Amino acid sequence: MTDLAHYITQYGYWALFIGCLAEGETLTLLGGIAAHDGLLHWPWVIAVVAFDGTLGDQLLYFVGRRYEGQVISRLKSQEKHLARARSLIARHPVLFVIGVRFMYGLRIIGPVLIGASRLPPAHFVPLNILGAILWATLFVMLGYFGGQAIESFVTGFNKKLSSLLLVALVIVAFLLLRFWWQRRYSD
């Protein structure tokens, strides 16, 4: 386990940066757990995740602005969802930009749709940064305090077993939350 701790301490921030471009929530939660265990510093975990979230959504936004027609034509099968998203962007652009990263199913396509809606970059950029900071803080702290709660529950177990169980429980909890969210909010 010492080797794993060394690798997390040595490369954890880079792993968060690269991994959060592909899949954010799970790695962000694990980053919070690593911060709780003292392997990473939680303010840096939040900063890396927020920067990464901002960068990723910024790129997707500009893809939407540049390739608006092609993006919309490729999503014609999702016309009902597109119309709903466009309506939300038009009526509540501030809430949509900040909240899109919290909306299951719109996490990746949301910034593209915002770009395609022609929301000016001067409006999108600061809201995107604010949303990324809020999102990163929430998920890192969920991992931090969730890891603490789970760890205190399994303190009687062998340390290696408790670490493995901790990671498994976080992943299961995330998958259950995602399943619940999808069932609740899918039409």
PDB file of C-alpha atoms in Angstrom, residues 77-180:
ATOM      1  CA  SER A  77     -32.874  12.257 -32.787  1.00  0.00           C
ATOM      2  CA  GLN A  78     -32.790  14.120 -29.474  1.00  0.00           C
ATOM      3  CA  GLU A  79     -34.957  17.007 -30.684  1.00  0.00           C
ATOM      4  CA  LYS A  80     -37.241  16.911 -27.617  1.00  0.00           C
ATOM      5  CA  HIS A  81     -34.272  17.207 -25.258  1.00  0.00           C
ATOM      6  CA  LEU A  82     -32.606  19.843 -27.453  1.00  0.00           C
ATOM      7  CA  ALA A  83     -35.732  22.005 -27.437  1.00  0.00           C
ATOM      8  CA  ARG A  84     -35.953  21.730 -23.656  1.00  0.00           C
ATOM      9  CA  ALA A  85     -32.277  22.645 -23.225  1.00  0.00           C
ATOM     10  CA  ARG A  86     -32.544  25.577 -25.656  1.00  0.00           C
ATOM     11  CA  SER A  87     -35.589  26.852 -23.798  1.00  0.00           C
ATOM     12  CA  LEU A  88     -33.738  26.680 -20.477  1.00  0.00           C
ATOM     13  CA  ILE A  89     -30.707  28.461 -21.940  1.00  0.00           C
ATOM     14  CA  ALA A  90     -32.917  31.241 -23.338  1.00  0.00           C
ATOM     15  CA  ARG A  91     -34.944  31.726 -20.145  1.00  0.00           C
ATOM     16  CA  HIS A  92     -32.265  31.141 -17.504  1.00  0.00           C
ATOM     17  CA  PRO A  93     -28.797  31.433 -19.055  1.00  0.00           C
ATOM     18  CA  VAL A  94     -27.042  32.144 -15.743  1.00  0.00           C
ATOM     19  CA  LEU A  95     -28.551  29.153 -13.956  1.00  0.00           C
ATOM     20  CA  PHE A  96     -28.086  26.889 -16.962  1.00  0.00           C
ATOM     21  CA  VAL A  97     -24.391  27.703 -17.413  1.00  0.00           C
ATOM     22  CA  ILE A  98     -23.630  27.285 -13.701  1.00  0.00           C
ATOM     23  CA  GLY A  99     -25.848  24.246 -13.277  1.00  0.00           C
ATOM     24  CA  VAL A 100     -25.136  22.318 -16.484  1.00  0.00           C
ATOM     25  CA  ARG A 101     -22.273  20.416 -14.908  1.00  0.00           C
ATOM     26  CA  PHE A 102     -24.672  19.152 -12.216  1.00  0.00           C
ATOM     27  CA  MET A 103     -27.243  17.899 -14.762  1.00  0.00           C
ATOM     28  CA  TYR A 104     -26.906  14.235 -15.603  1.00  0.00           C
ATOM     29  CA  GLY A 105     -27.042  13.689 -19.335  1.00  0.00           C
ATOM     30  CA  LEU A 106     -26.082  17.282 -20.171  1.00  0.00           C
ATOM     31  CA  ARG A 107     -22.605  17.309 -18.652  1.00  0.00           C
ATOM     32  CA  ILE A 108     -20.807  17.006 -22.002  1.00  0.00           C
ATOM     33  CA  ILE A 109     -23.362  18.237 -24.519  1.00  0.00           C
ATOM     34  CA  GLY A 110     -24.555  21.168 -22.368  1.00  0.00           C
ATOM     35  CA  PRO A 111     -21.582  23.469 -23.040  1.00  0.00           C
ATOM     36  CA  VAL A 112     -21.808  22.621 -26.749  1.00  0.00           C
ATOM     37  CA  LEU A 113     -25.493  23.609 -26.759  1.00  0.00           C
ATOM     38  CA  ILE A 114     -24.700  26.806 -24.873  1.00  0.00           C
ATOM     39  CA  GLY A 115     -22.094  27.670 -27.509  1.00  0.00           C
ATOM     40  CA  ALA A 116     -24.547  26.846 -30.294  1.00  0.00           C
ATOM     41  CA  SER A 117     -27.144  29.106 -28.642  1.00  0.00           C
ATOM     42  CA  ARG A 118     -24.770  32.035 -29.304  1.00  0.00           C
ATOM     43  CA  LEU A 119     -24.556  33.096 -25.657  1.00  0.00           C
ATOM     44  CA  PRO A 120     -21.687  35.635 -25.751  1.00  0.00           C
ATOM     45  CA  PRO A 121     -18.325  34.455 -24.409  1.00  0.00           C
ATOM     46  CA  ALA A 122     -18.277  37.467 -22.044  1.00  0.00           C
ATOM     47  CA  HIS A 123     -21.297  35.936 -20.303  1.00  0.00           C
ATOM     48  CA  PHE A 124     -20.242  32.305 -20.530  1.00  0.00           C
ATOM     49  CA  VAL A 125     -16.637  32.494 -19.292  1.00  0.00           C
ATOM     50  CA  PRO A 126     -17.198  33.959 -15.794  1.00  0.00           C
ATOM     51  CA  LEU A 127     -20.279  31.782 -15.222  1.00  0.00           C
ATOM     52  CA  ASN A 128     -18.363  28.724 -16.383  1.00  0.00           C
ATOM     53  CA  ILE A 129     -15.547  29.495 -13.934  1.00  0.00           C
ATOM     54  CA  LEU A 130     -18.011  29.995 -11.075  1.00  0.00           C
ATOM     55  CA  GLY A 131     -19.840  26.770 -11.928  1.00  0.00           C
ATOM     56  CA  ALA A 132     -16.578  24.821 -12.098  1.00  0.00           C
ATOM     57  CA  ILE A 133     -15.464  26.116  -8.698  1.00  0.00           C
ATOM     58  CA  LEU A 134     -18.805  25.237  -7.095  1.00  0.00           C
ATOM     59  CA  TRP A 135     -18.877  21.795  -8.715  1.00  0.00           C
ATOM     60  CA  ALA A 136     -15.271  20.987  -7.810  1.00  0.00           C
ATOM     61  CA  THR A 137     -15.710  22.148  -4.230  1.00  0.00           C
ATOM     62  CA  LEU A 138     -18.892  20.133  -3.748  1.00  0.00           C
ATOM     63  CA  PHE A 139     -17.553  16.861  -5.166  1.00  0.00           C
ATOM     64  CA  VAL A 140     -14.118  17.109  -3.562  1.00  0.00           C
ATOM     65  CA  MET A 141     -15.698  17.815  -0.173  1.00  0.00           C
ATOM     66  CA  LEU A 142     -18.173  14.942  -0.662  1.00  0.00           C
ATOM     67  CA  GLY A 143     -15.189  12.681  -1.211  1.00  0.00           C
ATOM     68  CA  TYR A 144     -13.319  14.232   1.696  1.00  0.00           C
ATOM     69  CA  PHE A 145     -16.103  13.936   4.258  1.00  0.00           C
ATOM     70  CA  GLY A 146     -17.600  10.799   2.732  1.00  0.00           C
ATOM     71  CA  GLY A 147     -14.203   9.166   2.953  1.00  0.00           C
ATOM     72  CA  GLN A 148     -13.936  10.250   6.574  1.00  0.00           C
ATOM     73  CA  ALA A 149     -17.354   8.792   7.422  1.00  0.00           C
ATOM     74  CA  ILE A 150     -16.671   5.515   5.669  1.00  0.00           C
ATOM     75  CA  GLU A 151     -13.206   5.243   7.158  1.00  0.00           C
ATOM     76  CA  SER A 152     -14.487   5.715  10.695  1.00  0.00           C
ATOM     77  CA  PHE A 153     -17.048   2.975  10.027  1.00  0.00           C
ATOM     78  CA  VAL A 154     -14.418   0.448   9.017  1.00  0.00           C
ATOM     79  CA  THR A 155     -11.663   1.316  11.505  1.00  0.00           C
ATOM     80  CA  GLY A 156     -11.783  -2.174  12.977  1.00  0.00           C
ATOM     81  CA  PHE A 157     -10.864  -3.795   9.656  1.00  0.00           C
ATOM     82  CA  ASN A 158      -7.437  -4.427   8.321  1.00  0.00           C
ATOM     83  CA  LYS A 159      -6.122  -1.161   6.824  1.00  0.00           C
ATOM     84  CA  LYS A 160      -5.670  -2.658   3.341  1.00  0.00           C
ATOM     85  CA  LEU A 161      -9.170  -4.101   3.379  1.00  0.00           C
ATOM     86  CA  SER A 162     -10.668  -0.825   4.586  1.00  0.00           C
ATOM     87  CA  SER A 163      -8.949   1.142   1.798  1.00  0.00           C
ATOM     88  CA  LEU A 164     -10.254  -1.262  -0.820  1.00  0.00           C
ATOM     89  CA  LEU A 165     -13.711  -1.208   0.734  1.00  0.00           C
ATOM     90  CA  LEU A 166     -13.661   2.582   0.851  1.00  0.00           C
ATOM     91  CA  VAL A 167     -12.957   2.873  -2.863  1.00  0.00           C
ATOM     92  CA  ALA A 168     -15.591   0.239  -3.686  1.00  0.00           C
ATOM     93  CA  LEU A 169     -18.232   1.962  -1.543  1.00  0.00           C
ATOM     94  CA  VAL A 170     -17.577   5.354  -3.122  1.00  0.00           C
ATOM     95  CA  ILE A 171     -17.887   3.877  -6.598  1.00  0.00           C
ATOM     96  CA  VAL A 172     -21.086   2.005  -5.695  1.00  0.00           C
ATOM     97  CA  ALA A 173     -22.580   5.119  -4.068  1.00  0.00           C
ATOM     98  CA  PHE A 174     -21.749   7.190  -7.143  1.00  0.00           C
ATOM     99  CA  LEU A 175     -23.269   4.598  -9.500  1.00  0.00           C
ATOM    100  CA  LEU A 176     -26.436   4.376  -7.390  1.00  0.00           C
ATOM    101  CA  LEU A 177     -26.751   8.175  -7.336  1.00  0.00           C
ATOM    102  CA  ARG A 178     -26.243   8.335 -11.088  1.00  0.00           C
ATOM    103  CA  PHE A 179     -28.849   5.571 -11.654  1.00  0.00           C
ATOM    104  CA  TRP A 180     -31.349   7.340  -9.396  1.00  0.00           C
TER     105      TRP A 180
END
